[in-house]
Amino acid sequence: MEDVHESVQDYYGKRLQGSDDLQTNACTTFGSAMPAYIRQAIGECHDEVVSKYYGCGLVVPEALRGADVLDLGSGAGRDCFVLSKVVGEQGRVVGVDMTEEQLVVARRNIDYHTQKFGYSKANVEFRFGYIEKLGEAGLEDDS
Protein backbone atom coordinates (compact mmCIF):
# COMPACT_ATOMS: atom_id res chain seq x y z
CA MET A 1 0.00 0.00 0.00
CA GLU A 2 2.91 2.33 0.72
CA ASP A 3 4.04 2.09 -2.93
CA VAL A 4 0.58 3.18 -4.07
CA HIS A 5 0.59 6.11 -1.63
CA GLU A 6 4.04 7.20 -2.80
CA SER A 7 3.03 6.93 -6.46
CA VAL A 8 -0.12 9.02 -5.93
CA GLN A 9 1.74 11.58 -3.83
CA ASP A 10 4.43 11.92 -6.49
CA TYR A 11 1.91 12.27 -9.34
CA TYR A 12 -0.42 14.80 -7.68
CA GLY A 13 2.22 16.54 -5.58
CA LYS A 14 5.23 16.80 -7.85
CA ARG A 15 4.48 15.85 -11.48
CA LEU A 16 1.24 17.79 -11.94
CA GLN A 17 1.64 21.54 -11.95
CA GLY A 18 -1.80 22.29 -13.37
CA SER A 19 -4.84 20.49 -14.75
CA ASP A 20 -3.36 20.60 -18.27
CA ASP A 21 -0.69 18.14 -17.04
CA LEU A 22 -3.20 15.35 -16.37
CA GLN A 23 -2.29 12.18 -18.26
CA THR A 24 -5.93 11.20 -18.80
CA ASN A 25 -9.23 12.79 -19.64
CA ALA A 26 -11.21 10.12 -17.75
CA CYS A 27 -12.40 12.73 -15.27
CA THR A 28 -13.47 15.49 -17.62
CA THR A 29 -16.33 17.47 -16.11
CA PHE A 30 -18.81 19.65 -17.90
CA GLY A 31 -19.75 22.82 -16.06
CA SER A 32 -23.03 23.33 -17.86
CA ALA A 33 -24.52 20.28 -16.09
CA MET A 34 -23.90 21.87 -12.68
CA PRO A 35 -26.48 24.05 -10.97
CA ALA A 36 -25.92 27.79 -11.44
CA TYR A 37 -25.10 28.34 -7.75
CA ILE A 38 -22.29 25.76 -7.98
CA ARG A 39 -20.89 27.34 -11.15
CA GLN A 40 -21.00 30.72 -9.41
CA ALA A 41 -19.14 29.37 -6.37
CA ILE A 42 -16.48 27.80 -8.61
CA GLY A 43 -16.14 31.19 -10.31
CA GLU A 44 -15.31 32.73 -6.95
CA CYS A 45 -12.49 30.26 -6.24
CA HIS A 46 -8.92 31.53 -6.38
CA ASP A 47 -7.22 30.95 -9.75
CA GLU A 48 -4.41 28.92 -8.12
CA VAL A 49 -6.94 26.52 -6.59
CA VAL A 50 -8.85 26.13 -9.86
CA SER A 51 -5.66 25.54 -11.86
CA LYS A 52 -4.76 22.63 -9.57
CA TYR A 53 -8.17 20.95 -9.74
CA TYR A 54 -7.73 17.31 -10.76
CA GLY A 55 -11.09 15.95 -9.64
CA CYS A 56 -13.83 14.08 -11.40
CA GLY A 57 -16.66 16.44 -10.62
CA LEU A 58 -18.63 17.65 -7.67
CA VAL A 59 -21.93 16.16 -6.60
CA VAL A 60 -23.72 18.43 -4.15
CA PRO A 61 -27.02 17.47 -2.54
CA GLU A 62 -29.52 20.24 -1.97
CA ALA A 63 -30.16 21.76 1.47
CA LEU A 64 -26.60 21.81 2.75
CA ARG A 65 -26.81 25.20 4.46
CA GLY A 66 -25.36 24.83 7.97
CA ALA A 67 -24.18 21.25 7.38
CA ASP A 68 -20.83 19.65 8.17
CA VAL A 69 -19.17 18.14 5.07
CA LEU A 70 -16.13 15.89 4.68
CA ASP A 71 -14.25 15.86 1.34
CA LEU A 72 -11.96 12.86 0.87
CA GLY A 73 -9.07 13.45 -1.52
CA SER A 74 -9.59 17.22 -1.32
CA GLY A 75 -6.45 18.13 -3.24
CA ALA A 76 -5.94 21.90 -3.63
CA GLY A 77 -9.37 22.49 -2.13
CA ARG A 78 -11.60 23.58 -5.01
CA ASP A 79 -14.56 21.44 -3.98
CA CYS A 80 -14.06 22.35 -0.31
CA PHE A 81 -14.17 26.06 -1.09
CA VAL A 82 -17.28 25.59 -3.24
CA LEU A 83 -18.88 23.62 -0.41
CA SER A 84 -17.77 26.33 2.04
CA LYS A 85 -19.89 28.77 0.07
CA VAL A 86 -22.82 26.33 -0.14
CA VAL A 87 -22.92 25.41 3.58
CA GLY A 88 -22.60 29.04 4.59
CA GLU A 89 -20.77 30.58 7.50
CA GLN A 90 -22.58 28.36 10.02
CA GLY A 91 -21.53 25.17 8.21
CA ARG A 92 -18.16 23.43 8.26
CA VAL A 93 -16.04 21.70 5.63
CA VAL A 94 -13.06 19.43 6.29
CA GLY A 95 -10.82 18.32 3.45
CA VAL A 96 -8.49 15.34 3.81
CA ASP A 97 -5.67 14.64 1.38
CA MET A 98 -2.42 12.65 1.43
CA THR A 99 -0.50 15.05 -0.79
CA GLU A 100 1.25 17.74 1.21
CA GLU A 101 1.92 19.91 -1.86
CA GLN A 102 -1.81 20.06 -2.59
CA LEU A 103 -2.61 20.84 1.05
CA VAL A 104 -0.14 23.74 0.98
CA VAL A 105 -2.11 25.31 -1.87
CA ALA A 106 -5.44 24.68 -0.14
CA ARG A 107 -4.33 26.08 3.22
CA ARG A 108 -2.71 29.11 1.59
CA ASN A 109 -6.09 30.05 0.11
CA ILE A 110 -8.31 29.71 3.18
CA ASP A 111 -8.11 33.41 4.09
CA TYR A 112 -8.79 34.45 0.49
CA HIS A 113 -12.04 32.47 0.39
CA THR A 114 -13.09 33.47 3.90
CA GLN A 115 -12.87 37.13 2.86
CA LYS A 116 -14.33 36.52 -0.62
CA PHE A 117 -17.43 34.91 0.90
CA GLY A 118 -17.75 37.64 3.54
CA TYR A 119 -17.30 35.29 6.49
CA SER A 120 -16.02 36.52 9.84
CA LYS A 121 -14.06 33.28 10.33
CA ALA A 122 -13.02 30.34 8.18
CA ASN A 123 -15.43 27.42 7.95
CA VAL A 124 -13.02 25.15 6.08
CA GLU A 125 -9.92 23.27 7.18
CA PHE A 126 -7.53 20.84 5.54
CA ARG A 127 -5.90 17.82 7.15
CA PHE A 128 -3.19 15.48 6.00
CA GLY A 129 -4.33 11.88 6.03
CA TYR A 130 -5.26 8.71 4.23
CA ILE A 131 -8.91 8.06 3.49
CA GLU A 132 -8.60 4.53 4.83
CA LYS A 133 -7.19 5.87 8.14
CA LEU A 134 -9.31 8.90 9.01
CA GLY A 135 -8.67 8.48 12.73
CA GLU A 136 -5.02 9.33 12.09
CA ALA A 137 -6.22 12.60 10.50
CA GLY A 138 -7.96 13.47 13.76
CA LEU A 139 -11.46 12.50 12.62
CA GLU A 140 -13.35 10.44 15.12
CA ASP A 141 -15.89 7.77 14.23
CA ASP A 142 -19.41 9.17 13.76
CA SER A 143 -18.10 12.75 13.83
PDB file of C-alpha atoms in Angstrom:
ATOM      1  CA  MET A   1       0.000   0.000   0.000  1.00  0.00           C
ATOM      2  CA  GLU A   2       2.914   2.326   0.715  1.00  0.00           C
ATOM      3  CA  ASP A   3       4.042   2.095  -2.933  1.00  0.00           C
ATOM      4  CA  VAL A   4       0.577   3.181  -4.067  1.00  0.00           C
ATOM      5  CA  HIS A   5       0.586   6.105  -1.634  1.00  0.00           C
ATOM      6  CA  GLU A   6       4.035   7.198  -2.800  1.00  0.00           C
ATOM      7  CA  SER A   7       3.031   6.926  -6.459  1.00  0.00           C
ATOM      8  CA  VAL A   8      -0.123   9.022  -5.935  1.00  0.00           C
ATOM      9  CA  GLN A   9       1.740  11.581  -3.831  1.00  0.00           C
ATOM     10  CA  ASP A  10       4.426  11.916  -6.493  1.00  0.00           C
ATOM     11  CA  TYR A  11       1.911  12.273  -9.336  1.00  0.00           C
ATOM     12  CA  TYR A  12      -0.416  14.803  -7.683  1.00  0.00           C
ATOM     13  CA  GLY A  13       2.221  16.543  -5.581  1.00  0.00           C
ATOM     14  CA  LYS A  14       5.228  16.802  -7.854  1.00  0.00           C
ATOM     15  CA  ARG A  15       4.479  15.854 -11.475  1.00  0.00           C
ATOM     16  CA  LEU A  16       1.245  17.790 -11.940  1.00  0.00           C
ATOM     17  CA  GLN A  17       1.643  21.545 -11.953  1.00  0.00           C
ATOM     18  CA  GLY A  18      -1.803  22.294 -13.370  1.00  0.00           C
ATOM     19  CA  SER A  19      -4.843  20.491 -14.747  1.00  0.00           C
ATOM     20  CA  ASP A  20      -3.359  20.597 -18.272  1.00  0.00           C
ATOM     21  CA  ASP A  21      -0.692  18.144 -17.042  1.00  0.00           C
ATOM     22  CA  LEU A  22      -3.202  15.348 -16.368  1.00  0.00           C
ATOM     23  CA  GLN A  23      -2.287  12.179 -18.256  1.00  0.00           C
ATOM     24  CA  THR A  24      -5.934  11.196 -18.801  1.00  0.00           C
ATOM     25  CA  ASN A  25      -9.234  12.788 -19.639  1.00  0.00           C
ATOM     26  CA  ALA A  26     -11.211  10.125 -17.746  1.00  0.00           C
ATOM     27  CA  CYS A  27     -12.397  12.734 -15.267  1.00  0.00           C
ATOM     28  CA  THR A  28     -13.466  15.488 -17.624  1.00  0.00           C
ATOM     29  CA  THR A  29     -16.329  17.473 -16.115  1.00  0.00           C
ATOM     30  CA  PHE A  30     -18.812  19.648 -17.904  1.00  0.00           C
ATOM     31  CA  GLY A  31     -19.748  22.821 -16.057  1.00  0.00           C
ATOM     32  CA  SER A  32     -23.026  23.330 -17.865  1.00  0.00           C
ATOM     33  CA  ALA A  33     -24.517  20.277 -16.087  1.00  0.00           C
ATOM     34  CA  MET A  34     -23.904  21.869 -12.683  1.00  0.00           C
ATOM     35  CA  PRO A  35     -26.484  24.051 -10.974  1.00  0.00           C
ATOM     36  CA  ALA A  36     -25.916  27.791 -11.436  1.00  0.00           C
ATOM     37  CA  TYR A  37     -25.098  28.340  -7.750  1.00  0.00           C
ATOM     38  CA  ILE A  38     -22.295  25.759  -7.975  1.00  0.00           C
ATOM     39  CA  ARG A  39     -20.890  27.336 -11.151  1.00  0.00           C
ATOM     40  CA  GLN A  40     -21.004  30.724  -9.407  1.00  0.00           C
ATOM     41  CA  ALA A  41     -19.137  29.371  -6.366  1.00  0.00           C
ATOM     42  CA  ILE A  42     -16.485  27.805  -8.607  1.00  0.00           C
ATOM     43  CA  GLY A  43     -16.140  31.188 -10.313  1.00  0.00           C
ATOM     44  CA  GLU A  44     -15.307  32.727  -6.946  1.00  0.00           C
ATOM     45  CA  CYS A  45     -12.490  30.261  -6.238  1.00  0.00           C
ATOM     46  CA  HIS A  46      -8.921  31.529  -6.377  1.00  0.00           C
ATOM     47  CA  ASP A  47      -7.216  30.954  -9.749  1.00  0.00           C
ATOM     48  CA  GLU A  48      -4.412  28.923  -8.121  1.00  0.00           C
ATOM     49  CA  VAL A  49      -6.937  26.523  -6.595  1.00  0.00           C
ATOM     50  CA  VAL A  50      -8.853  26.129  -9.862  1.00  0.00           C
ATOM     51  CA  SER A  51      -5.656  25.535 -11.864  1.00  0.00           C
ATOM     52  CA  LYS A  52      -4.762  22.628  -9.571  1.00  0.00           C
ATOM     53  CA  TYR A  53      -8.165  20.951  -9.739  1.00  0.00           C
ATOM     54  CA  TYR A  54      -7.725  17.313 -10.763  1.00  0.00           C
ATOM     55  CA  GLY A  55     -11.085  15.952  -9.642  1.00  0.00           C
ATOM     56  CA  CYS A  56     -13.826  14.079 -11.400  1.00  0.00           C
ATOM     57  CA  GLY A  57     -16.660  16.436 -10.623  1.00  0.00           C
ATOM     58  CA  LEU A  58     -18.631  17.654  -7.673  1.00  0.00           C
ATOM     59  CA  VAL A  59     -21.933  16.164  -6.601  1.00  0.00           C
ATOM     60  CA  VAL A  60     -23.719  18.429  -4.146  1.00  0.00           C
ATOM     61  CA  PRO A  61     -27.015  17.473  -2.538  1.00  0.00           C
ATOM     62  CA  GLU A  62     -29.523  20.236  -1.967  1.00  0.00           C
ATOM     63  CA  ALA A  63     -30.164  21.757   1.470  1.00  0.00           C
ATOM     64  CA  LEU A  64     -26.596  21.809   2.750  1.00  0.00           C
ATOM     65  CA  ARG A  65     -26.809  25.202   4.459  1.00  0.00           C
ATOM     66  CA  GLY A  66     -25.360  24.827   7.967  1.00  0.00           C
ATOM     67  CA  ALA A  67     -24.178  21.247   7.379  1.00  0.00           C
ATOM     68  CA  ASP A  68     -20.832  19.647   8.168  1.00  0.00           C
ATOM     69  CA  VAL A  69     -19.169  18.140   5.073  1.00  0.00           C
ATOM     70  CA  LEU A  70     -16.132  15.889   4.677  1.00  0.00           C
ATOM     71  CA  ASP A  71     -14.245  15.859   1.342  1.00  0.00           C
ATOM     72  CA  LEU A  72     -11.957  12.857   0.865  1.00  0.00           C
ATOM     73  CA  GLY A  73      -9.072  13.454  -1.517  1.00  0.00           C
ATOM     74  CA  SER A  74      -9.586  17.216  -1.325  1.00  0.00           C
ATOM     75  CA  GLY A  75      -6.447  18.131  -3.245  1.00  0.00           C
ATOM     76  CA  ALA A  76      -5.944  21.897  -3.635  1.00  0.00           C
ATOM     77  CA  GLY A  77      -9.371  22.492  -2.126  1.00  0.00           C
ATOM     78  CA  ARG A  78     -11.599  23.583  -5.007  1.00  0.00           C
ATOM     79  CA  ASP A  79     -14.556  21.443  -3.980  1.00  0.00           C
ATOM     80  CA  CYS A  80     -14.056  22.347  -0.307  1.00  0.00           C
ATOM     81  CA  PHE A  81     -14.173  26.057  -1.091  1.00  0.00           C
ATOM     82  CA  VAL A  82     -17.282  25.587  -3.241  1.00  0.00           C
ATOM     83  CA  LEU A  83     -18.881  23.624  -0.405  1.00  0.00           C
ATOM     84  CA  SER A  84     -17.769  26.327   2.036  1.00  0.00           C
ATOM     85  CA  LYS A  85     -19.885  28.772   0.075  1.00  0.00           C
ATOM     86  CA  VAL A  86     -22.819  26.333  -0.136  1.00  0.00           C
ATOM     87  CA  VAL A  87     -22.921  25.406   3.583  1.00  0.00           C
ATOM     88  CA  GLY A  88     -22.596  29.043   4.587  1.00  0.00           C
ATOM     89  CA  GLU A  89     -20.774  30.581   7.505  1.00  0.00           C
ATOM     90  CA  GLN A  90     -22.583  28.356  10.024  1.00  0.00           C
ATOM     91  CA  GLY A  91     -21.531  25.168   8.214  1.00  0.00           C
ATOM     92  CA  ARG A  92     -18.155  23.434   8.262  1.00  0.00           C
ATOM     93  CA  VAL A  93     -16.039  21.700   5.626  1.00  0.00           C
ATOM     94  CA  VAL A  94     -13.061  19.434   6.286  1.00  0.00           C
ATOM     95  CA  GLY A  95     -10.824  18.316   3.447  1.00  0.00           C
ATOM     96  CA  VAL A  96      -8.492  15.338   3.814  1.00  0.00           C
ATOM     97  CA  ASP A  97      -5.669  14.643   1.383  1.00  0.00           C
ATOM     98  CA  MET A  98      -2.419  12.653   1.432  1.00  0.00           C
ATOM     99  CA  THR A  99      -0.498  15.051  -0.793  1.00  0.00           C
ATOM    100  CA  GLU A 100       1.252  17.736   1.212  1.00  0.00           C
ATOM    101  CA  GLU A 101       1.918  19.905  -1.864  1.00  0.00           C
ATOM    102  CA  GLN A 102      -1.813  20.056  -2.587  1.00  0.00           C
ATOM    103  CA  LEU A 103      -2.614  20.844   1.048  1.00  0.00           C
ATOM    104  CA  VAL A 104      -0.138  23.742   0.985  1.00  0.00           C
ATOM    105  CA  VAL A 105      -2.114  25.315  -1.868  1.00  0.00           C
ATOM    106  CA  ALA A 106      -5.443  24.685  -0.136  1.00  0.00           C
ATOM    107  CA  ARG A 107      -4.325  26.081   3.217  1.00  0.00           C
ATOM    108  CA  ARG A 108      -2.709  29.106   1.588  1.00  0.00           C
ATOM    109  CA  ASN A 109      -6.086  30.050   0.111  1.00  0.00           C
ATOM    110  CA  ILE A 110      -8.307  29.714   3.181  1.00  0.00           C
ATOM    111  CA  ASP A 111      -8.112  33.406   4.093  1.00  0.00           C
ATOM    112  CA  TYR A 112      -8.791  34.446   0.489  1.00  0.00           C
ATOM    113  CA  HIS A 113     -12.043  32.472   0.391  1.00  0.00           C
ATOM    114  CA  THR A 114     -13.088  33.466   3.901  1.00  0.00           C
ATOM    115  CA  GLN A 115     -12.869  37.132   2.857  1.00  0.00           C
ATOM    116  CA  LYS A 116     -14.331  36.516  -0.623  1.00  0.00           C
ATOM    117  CA  PHE A 117     -17.426  34.905   0.898  1.00  0.00           C
ATOM    118  CA  GLY A 118     -17.750  37.642   3.539  1.00  0.00           C
ATOM    119  CA  TYR A 119     -17.304  35.288   6.487  1.00  0.00           C
ATOM    120  CA  SER A 120     -16.020  36.522   9.839  1.00  0.00           C
ATOM    121  CA  LYS A 121     -14.061  33.280  10.330  1.00  0.00           C
ATOM    122  CA  ALA A 122     -13.017  30.341   8.181  1.00  0.00           C
ATOM    123  CA  ASN A 123     -15.427  27.421   7.946  1.00  0.00           C
ATOM    124  CA  VAL A 124     -13.020  25.148   6.080  1.00  0.00           C
ATOM    125  CA  GLU A 125      -9.916  23.266   7.183  1.00  0.00           C
ATOM    126  CA  PHE A 126      -7.530  20.843   5.541  1.00  0.00           C
ATOM    127  CA  ARG A 127      -5.903  17.821   7.149  1.00  0.00           C
ATOM    128  CA  PHE A 128      -3.191  15.479   5.997  1.00  0.00           C
ATOM    129  CA  GLY A 129      -4.335  11.877   6.029  1.00  0.00           C
ATOM    130  CA  TYR A 130      -5.257   8.711   4.235  1.00  0.00           C
ATOM    131  CA  ILE A 131      -8.914   8.056   3.494  1.00  0.00           C
ATOM    132  CA  GLU A 132      -8.597   4.527   4.831  1.00  0.00           C
ATOM    133  CA  LYS A 133      -7.191   5.867   8.139  1.00  0.00           C
ATOM    134  CA  LEU A 134      -9.310   8.904   9.010  1.00  0.00           C
ATOM    135  CA  GLY A 135      -8.671   8.476  12.732  1.00  0.00           C
ATOM    136  CA  GLU A 136      -5.025   9.331  12.089  1.00  0.00           C
ATOM    137  CA  ALA A 137      -6.218  12.596  10.501  1.00  0.00           C
ATOM    138  CA  GLY A 138      -7.965  13.468  13.761  1.00  0.00           C
ATOM    139  CA  LEU A 139     -11.455  12.503  12.617  1.00  0.00           C
ATOM    140  CA  GLU A 140     -13.353  10.435  15.124  1.00  0.00           C
ATOM    141  CA  ASP A 141     -15.895   7.768  14.228  1.00  0.00           C
ATOM    142  CA  ASP A 142     -19.408   9.165  13.764  1.00  0.00           C
ATOM    143  CA  SER A 143     -18.102  12.750  13.834  1.00  0.00           C
TER     144      SER A 143
END
